[in-house]
Coordinates of C-alpha atoms in Angstrom, one line a residue:
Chain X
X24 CA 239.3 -89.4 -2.6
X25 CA 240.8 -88.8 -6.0
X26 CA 237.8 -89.6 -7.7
X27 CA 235.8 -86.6 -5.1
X28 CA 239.0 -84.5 -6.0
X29 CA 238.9 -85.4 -10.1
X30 CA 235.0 -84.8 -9.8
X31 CA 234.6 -81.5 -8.1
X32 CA 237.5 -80.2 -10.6
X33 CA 236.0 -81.5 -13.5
X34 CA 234.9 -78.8 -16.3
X35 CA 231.5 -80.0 -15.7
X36 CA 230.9 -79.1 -12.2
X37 CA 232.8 -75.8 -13.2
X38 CA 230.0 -74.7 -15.7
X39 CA 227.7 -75.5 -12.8
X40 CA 229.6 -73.7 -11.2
X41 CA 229.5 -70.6 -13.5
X42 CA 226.1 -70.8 -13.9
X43 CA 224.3 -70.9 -10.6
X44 CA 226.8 -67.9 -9.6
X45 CA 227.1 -66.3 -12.5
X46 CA 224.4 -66.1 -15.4
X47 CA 221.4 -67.7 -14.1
X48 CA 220.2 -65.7 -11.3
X49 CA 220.1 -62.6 -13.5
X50 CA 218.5 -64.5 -16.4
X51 CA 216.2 -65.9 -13.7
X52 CA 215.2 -63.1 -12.4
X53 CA 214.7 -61.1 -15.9
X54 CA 211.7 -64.0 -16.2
X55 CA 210.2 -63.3 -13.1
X56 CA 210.0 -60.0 -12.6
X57 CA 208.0 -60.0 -15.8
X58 CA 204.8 -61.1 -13.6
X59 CA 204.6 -57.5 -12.7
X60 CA 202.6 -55.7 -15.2
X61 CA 205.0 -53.3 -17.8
X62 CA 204.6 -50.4 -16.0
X63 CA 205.0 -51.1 -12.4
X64 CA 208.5 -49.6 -11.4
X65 CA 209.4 -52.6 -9.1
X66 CA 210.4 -54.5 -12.5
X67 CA 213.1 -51.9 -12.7
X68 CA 213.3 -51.8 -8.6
X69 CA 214.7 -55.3 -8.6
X70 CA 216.7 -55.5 -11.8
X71 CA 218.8 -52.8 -10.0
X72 CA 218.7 -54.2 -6.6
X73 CA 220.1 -57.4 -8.0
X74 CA 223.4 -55.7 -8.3
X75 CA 223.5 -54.6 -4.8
X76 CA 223.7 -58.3 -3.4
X77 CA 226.6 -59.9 -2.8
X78 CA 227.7 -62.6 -5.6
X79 CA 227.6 -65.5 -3.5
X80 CA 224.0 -64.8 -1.9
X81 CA 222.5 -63.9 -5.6
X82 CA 221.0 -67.5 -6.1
X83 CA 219.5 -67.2 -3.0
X84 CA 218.0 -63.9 -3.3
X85 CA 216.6 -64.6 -6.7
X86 CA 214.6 -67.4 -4.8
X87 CA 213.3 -64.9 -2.5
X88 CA 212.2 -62.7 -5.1
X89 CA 209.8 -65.7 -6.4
X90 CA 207.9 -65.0 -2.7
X91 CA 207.7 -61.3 -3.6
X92 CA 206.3 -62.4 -6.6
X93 CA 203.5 -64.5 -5.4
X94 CA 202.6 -62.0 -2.2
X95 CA 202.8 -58.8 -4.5
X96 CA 202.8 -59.1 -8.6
X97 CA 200.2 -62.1 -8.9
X98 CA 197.6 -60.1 -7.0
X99 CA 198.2 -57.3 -9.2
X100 CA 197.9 -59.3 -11.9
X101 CA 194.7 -61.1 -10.4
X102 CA 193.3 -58.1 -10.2
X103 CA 193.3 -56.9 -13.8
X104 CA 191.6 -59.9 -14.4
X105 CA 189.0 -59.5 -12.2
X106 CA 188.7 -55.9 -14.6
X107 CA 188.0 -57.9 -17.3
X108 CA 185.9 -60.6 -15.9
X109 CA 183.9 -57.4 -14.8
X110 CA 183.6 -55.2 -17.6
X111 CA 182.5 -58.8 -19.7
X112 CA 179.7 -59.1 -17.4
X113 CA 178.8 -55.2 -18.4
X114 CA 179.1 -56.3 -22.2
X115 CA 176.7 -60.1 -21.6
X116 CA 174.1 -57.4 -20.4
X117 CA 174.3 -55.3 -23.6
X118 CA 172.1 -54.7 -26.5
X119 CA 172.7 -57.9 -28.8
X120 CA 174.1 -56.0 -31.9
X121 CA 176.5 -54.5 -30.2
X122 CA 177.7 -57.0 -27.6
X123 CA 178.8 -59.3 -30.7
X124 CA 180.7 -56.5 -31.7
X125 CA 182.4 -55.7 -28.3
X126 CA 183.0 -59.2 -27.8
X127 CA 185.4 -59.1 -30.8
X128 CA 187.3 -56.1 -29.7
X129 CA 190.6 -57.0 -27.9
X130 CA 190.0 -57.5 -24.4
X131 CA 192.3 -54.3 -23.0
X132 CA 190.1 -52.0 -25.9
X133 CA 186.8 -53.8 -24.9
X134 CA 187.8 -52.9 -20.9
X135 CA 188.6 -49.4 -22.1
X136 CA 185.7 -48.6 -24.0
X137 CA 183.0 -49.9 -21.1
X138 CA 184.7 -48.4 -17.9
X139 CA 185.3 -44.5 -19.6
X140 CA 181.8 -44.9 -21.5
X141 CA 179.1 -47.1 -19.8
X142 CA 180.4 -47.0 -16.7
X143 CA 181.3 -43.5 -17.3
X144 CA 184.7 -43.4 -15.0
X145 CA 187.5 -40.5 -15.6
X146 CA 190.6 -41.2 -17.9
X147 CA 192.5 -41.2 -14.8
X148 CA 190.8 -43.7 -13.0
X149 CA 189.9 -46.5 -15.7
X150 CA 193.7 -45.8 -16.6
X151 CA 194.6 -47.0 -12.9
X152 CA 192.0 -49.5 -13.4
X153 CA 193.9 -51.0 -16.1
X154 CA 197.1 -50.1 -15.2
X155 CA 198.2 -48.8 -18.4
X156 CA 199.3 -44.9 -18.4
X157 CA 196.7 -42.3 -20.1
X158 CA 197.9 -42.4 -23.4
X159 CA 197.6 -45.6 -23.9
X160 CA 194.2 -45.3 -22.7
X161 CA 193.3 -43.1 -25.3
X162 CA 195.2 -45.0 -28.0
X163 CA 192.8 -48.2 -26.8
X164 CA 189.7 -45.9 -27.3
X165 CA 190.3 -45.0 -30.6
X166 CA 191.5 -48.1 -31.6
X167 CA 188.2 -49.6 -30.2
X168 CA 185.9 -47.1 -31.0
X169 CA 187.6 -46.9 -34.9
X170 CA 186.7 -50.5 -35.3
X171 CA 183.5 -50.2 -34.0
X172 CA 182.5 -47.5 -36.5
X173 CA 184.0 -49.6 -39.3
X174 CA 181.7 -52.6 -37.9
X175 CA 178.7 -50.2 -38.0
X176 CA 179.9 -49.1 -41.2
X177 CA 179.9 -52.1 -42.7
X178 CA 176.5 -53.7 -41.1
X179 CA 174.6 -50.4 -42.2
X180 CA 173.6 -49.1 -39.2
X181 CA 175.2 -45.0 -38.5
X182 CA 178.8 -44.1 -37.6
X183 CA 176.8 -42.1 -35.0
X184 CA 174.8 -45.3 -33.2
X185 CA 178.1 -47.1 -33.1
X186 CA 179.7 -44.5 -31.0
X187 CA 177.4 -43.2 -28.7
X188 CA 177.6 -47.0 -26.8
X189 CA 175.4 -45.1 -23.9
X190 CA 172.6 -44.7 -26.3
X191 CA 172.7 -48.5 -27.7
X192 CA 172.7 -50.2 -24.0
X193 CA 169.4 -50.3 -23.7
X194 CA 167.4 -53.4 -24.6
X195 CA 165.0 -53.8 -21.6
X196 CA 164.7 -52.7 -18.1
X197 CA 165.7 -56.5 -17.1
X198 CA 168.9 -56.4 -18.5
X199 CA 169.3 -52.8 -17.4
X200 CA 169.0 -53.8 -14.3
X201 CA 171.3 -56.6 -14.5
X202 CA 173.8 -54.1 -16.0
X203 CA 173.1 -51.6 -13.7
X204 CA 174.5 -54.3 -10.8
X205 CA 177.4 -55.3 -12.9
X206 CA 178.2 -51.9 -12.9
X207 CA 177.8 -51.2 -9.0
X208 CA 180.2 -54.6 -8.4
X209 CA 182.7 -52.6 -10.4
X210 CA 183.0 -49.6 -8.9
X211 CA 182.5 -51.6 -5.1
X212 CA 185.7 -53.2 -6.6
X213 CA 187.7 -50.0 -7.3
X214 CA 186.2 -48.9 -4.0
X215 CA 187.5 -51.9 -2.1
X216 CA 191.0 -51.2 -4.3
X217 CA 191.0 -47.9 -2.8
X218 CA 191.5 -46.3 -6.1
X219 CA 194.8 -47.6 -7.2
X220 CA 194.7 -51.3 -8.7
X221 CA 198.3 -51.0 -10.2
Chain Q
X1 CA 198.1 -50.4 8.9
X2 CA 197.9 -53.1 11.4
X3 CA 200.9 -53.4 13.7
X4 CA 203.0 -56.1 13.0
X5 CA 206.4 -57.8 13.8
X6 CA 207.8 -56.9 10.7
X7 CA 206.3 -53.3 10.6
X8 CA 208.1 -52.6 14.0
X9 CA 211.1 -54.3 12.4
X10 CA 211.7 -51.9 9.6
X11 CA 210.3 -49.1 11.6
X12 CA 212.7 -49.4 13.5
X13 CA 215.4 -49.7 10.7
X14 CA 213.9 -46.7 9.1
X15 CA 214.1 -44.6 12.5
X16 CA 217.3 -45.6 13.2
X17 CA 218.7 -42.9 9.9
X18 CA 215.4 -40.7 9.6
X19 CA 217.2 -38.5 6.9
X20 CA 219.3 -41.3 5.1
X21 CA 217.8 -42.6 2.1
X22 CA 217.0 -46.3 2.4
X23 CA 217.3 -49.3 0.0
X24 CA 215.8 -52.3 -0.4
X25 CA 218.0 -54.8 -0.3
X26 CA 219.8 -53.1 2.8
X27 CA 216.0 -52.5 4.5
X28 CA 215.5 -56.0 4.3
X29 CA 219.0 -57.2 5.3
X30 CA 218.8 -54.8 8.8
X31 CA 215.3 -55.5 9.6
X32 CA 215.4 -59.4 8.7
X33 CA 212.5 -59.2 6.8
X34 CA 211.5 -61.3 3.4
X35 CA 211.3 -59.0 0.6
X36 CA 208.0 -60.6 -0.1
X37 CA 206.6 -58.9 3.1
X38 CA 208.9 -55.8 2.8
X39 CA 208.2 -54.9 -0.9
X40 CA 204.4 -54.6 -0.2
X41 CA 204.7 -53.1 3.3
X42 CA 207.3 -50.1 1.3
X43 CA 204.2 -49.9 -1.5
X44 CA 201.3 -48.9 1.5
X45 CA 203.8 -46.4 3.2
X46 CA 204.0 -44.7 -0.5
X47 CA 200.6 -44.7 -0.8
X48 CA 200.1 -43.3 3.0
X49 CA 202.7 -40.8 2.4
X50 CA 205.0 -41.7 4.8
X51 CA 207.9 -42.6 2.6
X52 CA 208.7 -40.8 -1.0
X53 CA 211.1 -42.7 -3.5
X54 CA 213.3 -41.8 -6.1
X55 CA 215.8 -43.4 -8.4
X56 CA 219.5 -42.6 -8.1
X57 CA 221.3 -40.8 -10.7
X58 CA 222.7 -42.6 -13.6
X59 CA 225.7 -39.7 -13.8
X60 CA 226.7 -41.0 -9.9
X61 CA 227.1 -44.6 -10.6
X62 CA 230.0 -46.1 -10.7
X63 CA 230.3 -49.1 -12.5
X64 CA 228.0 -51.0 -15.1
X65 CA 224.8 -51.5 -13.3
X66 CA 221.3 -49.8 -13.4
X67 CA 220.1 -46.9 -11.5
X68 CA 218.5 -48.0 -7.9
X69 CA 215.5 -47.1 -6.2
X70 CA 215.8 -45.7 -3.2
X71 CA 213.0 -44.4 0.0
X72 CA 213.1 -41.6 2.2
X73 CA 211.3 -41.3 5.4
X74 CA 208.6 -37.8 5.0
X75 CA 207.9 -35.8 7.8
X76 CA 204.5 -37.7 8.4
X77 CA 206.2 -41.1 8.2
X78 CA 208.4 -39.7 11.1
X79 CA 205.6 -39.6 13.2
X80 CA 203.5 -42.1 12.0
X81 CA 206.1 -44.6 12.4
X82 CA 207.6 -42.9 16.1
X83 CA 204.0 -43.8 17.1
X84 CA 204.1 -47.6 15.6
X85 CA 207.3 -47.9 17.7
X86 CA 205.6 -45.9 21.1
X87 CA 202.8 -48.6 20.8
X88 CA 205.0 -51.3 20.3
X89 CA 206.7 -50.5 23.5
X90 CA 203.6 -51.1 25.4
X91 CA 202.5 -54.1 23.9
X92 CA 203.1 -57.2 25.1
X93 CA 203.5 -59.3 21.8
X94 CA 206.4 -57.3 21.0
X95 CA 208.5 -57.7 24.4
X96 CA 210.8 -60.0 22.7
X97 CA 212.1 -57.2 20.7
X98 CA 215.1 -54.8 21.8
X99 CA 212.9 -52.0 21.0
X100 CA 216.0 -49.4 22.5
X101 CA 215.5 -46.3 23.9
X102 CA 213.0 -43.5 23.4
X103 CA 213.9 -41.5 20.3

């Protein structure tokens, strides 16, 4: 009995104590609510809601919020890749010279570039697509299309055939056509997304 | 959206103070539904327009603590969700529920 009494009193037990009630939790749940991308508000949704729960149930309620994860901010997340995997399907099916040089683009630049200019989509849409905001959209252009024309720049070929993309996608009617259905799976997918992928 | 326990659940929660505005933590508490089917279920009625949301203002906090989101029913989501609750009534599945009176 003493021993149960000396152990539960202990300064041990304490900082488990402390730390399952206290810090953990938040720190916890700082980690896991980055699996929704930066911009989604329900990052800053559950950081607040975290002080709304009662002290004792926190632990608890973090755990929960691993569910709300899985059911909510993977599929997001899931998604966006899917974006990708897309838009590299669009690049495989591009002229050779310039899918090497698309291929070395960062992948957020690379999606940028093929959704607003091959596949020809509005800011605002390939900016939901990706789930970045506008301007970051058009920071990721120039970005991409700036190191394309230095690529171009530096293999010879014109400033102006690196940037007109639309114009350099055309090796042969096969691969057009192979393009062309890359292409339709995307939009089906922003279709089936209803519009809104963040 | 498809008609579902928890829908009728927080429906219900929601009808129950049409012009209060709701958080989550309390929505999920009343209704008894897992944040990990509330959260999502609160993202489609944004995007149907039956709820709008807002944060709370820093200036009115008291305390340390960041500024909370909170949802409001819309005049649609009135009577989108009155009907969820109407059908529920009739349906069999959800006779288990105290589904009150007619609003």
């Amino acid at each position: 009995m003493n021993d149960l009494l000396a152990a539960a009193t202990s300064w041990q037990s304490l900082s488990i104590v402390v730390a399952v009630f206290g810090l953990l939790p938040n720190l916890l749940l700082h980690v896991i609510v980055r699996t929704y991308p930066a911009s989604h508000p329900r990052r800053r949704e559950l950081l607040a809601e975290f002080w709304a729960v009662p002290r004792i149930q926190r632990p608890l309620w973090v755990a929960e919020q691993l569910t709300t994860v899985l059911f909510e901010a993977l599929p997001i997340r899931f998604r966006r890749l899917h974006i990708y995997f897309l838009t590299l399907t669009v690049v495989v099916f591009t002229a050779s010279g310039l899918r090497a040089w698309l291929l070395r683009l960062p992948s957020q630049q690379r999606a940028a570039l093929i959704l607003r200019i091959i596949a020809g989509f509005s800011r605002e849409t390939t900016a939901n697509l990706l789930g970045i905001s506008e301007g970051k959209l058009m920071l990721e252009q120039h970005f991409g299309l700036s190191s394309l024309r230095r690529r171009a720049a530096e293999s010879g070929s014109t400033a102006a055939e690196a940037i007109h993309v639309r114009a350099m996608t055309k090796p042969s009617p096969y691969f057009n056509n192979l393009k062309w259905l890359a292409l339709r799976k995307l939009k089906l997918k922003y279709a089936e997304f209803g519009g809104e992928v963040l | 959206m498809r008609t579902t326990h928890s829908l009728v659940l927080v429906s219900l929660v929601l009808l129950d103070r049409p012009d209060a505005r709701h958080w989550g933590y309390e929505l999920s508490k009343e209704a008894g539904v897992t944040s990990g089917v509330l959260y999502p279920m609160l993202s489609r009625m944004l995007s149907e327009g039956w709820l709008a949301d807002g944060w709370e203002d820093p200036a009115e906090i008291q305390g340390k603590r960041p500024p909370r989101r909170y949802y409001e029913l819309t005049d649609r989501g009135r009577t989108e969700l009155g009907g969820v609750v109407e059908r529920a009534r009739s349906d069999a599945r959800f006779a288990q529920l105290n589904l009150g009176w007619a609003r």
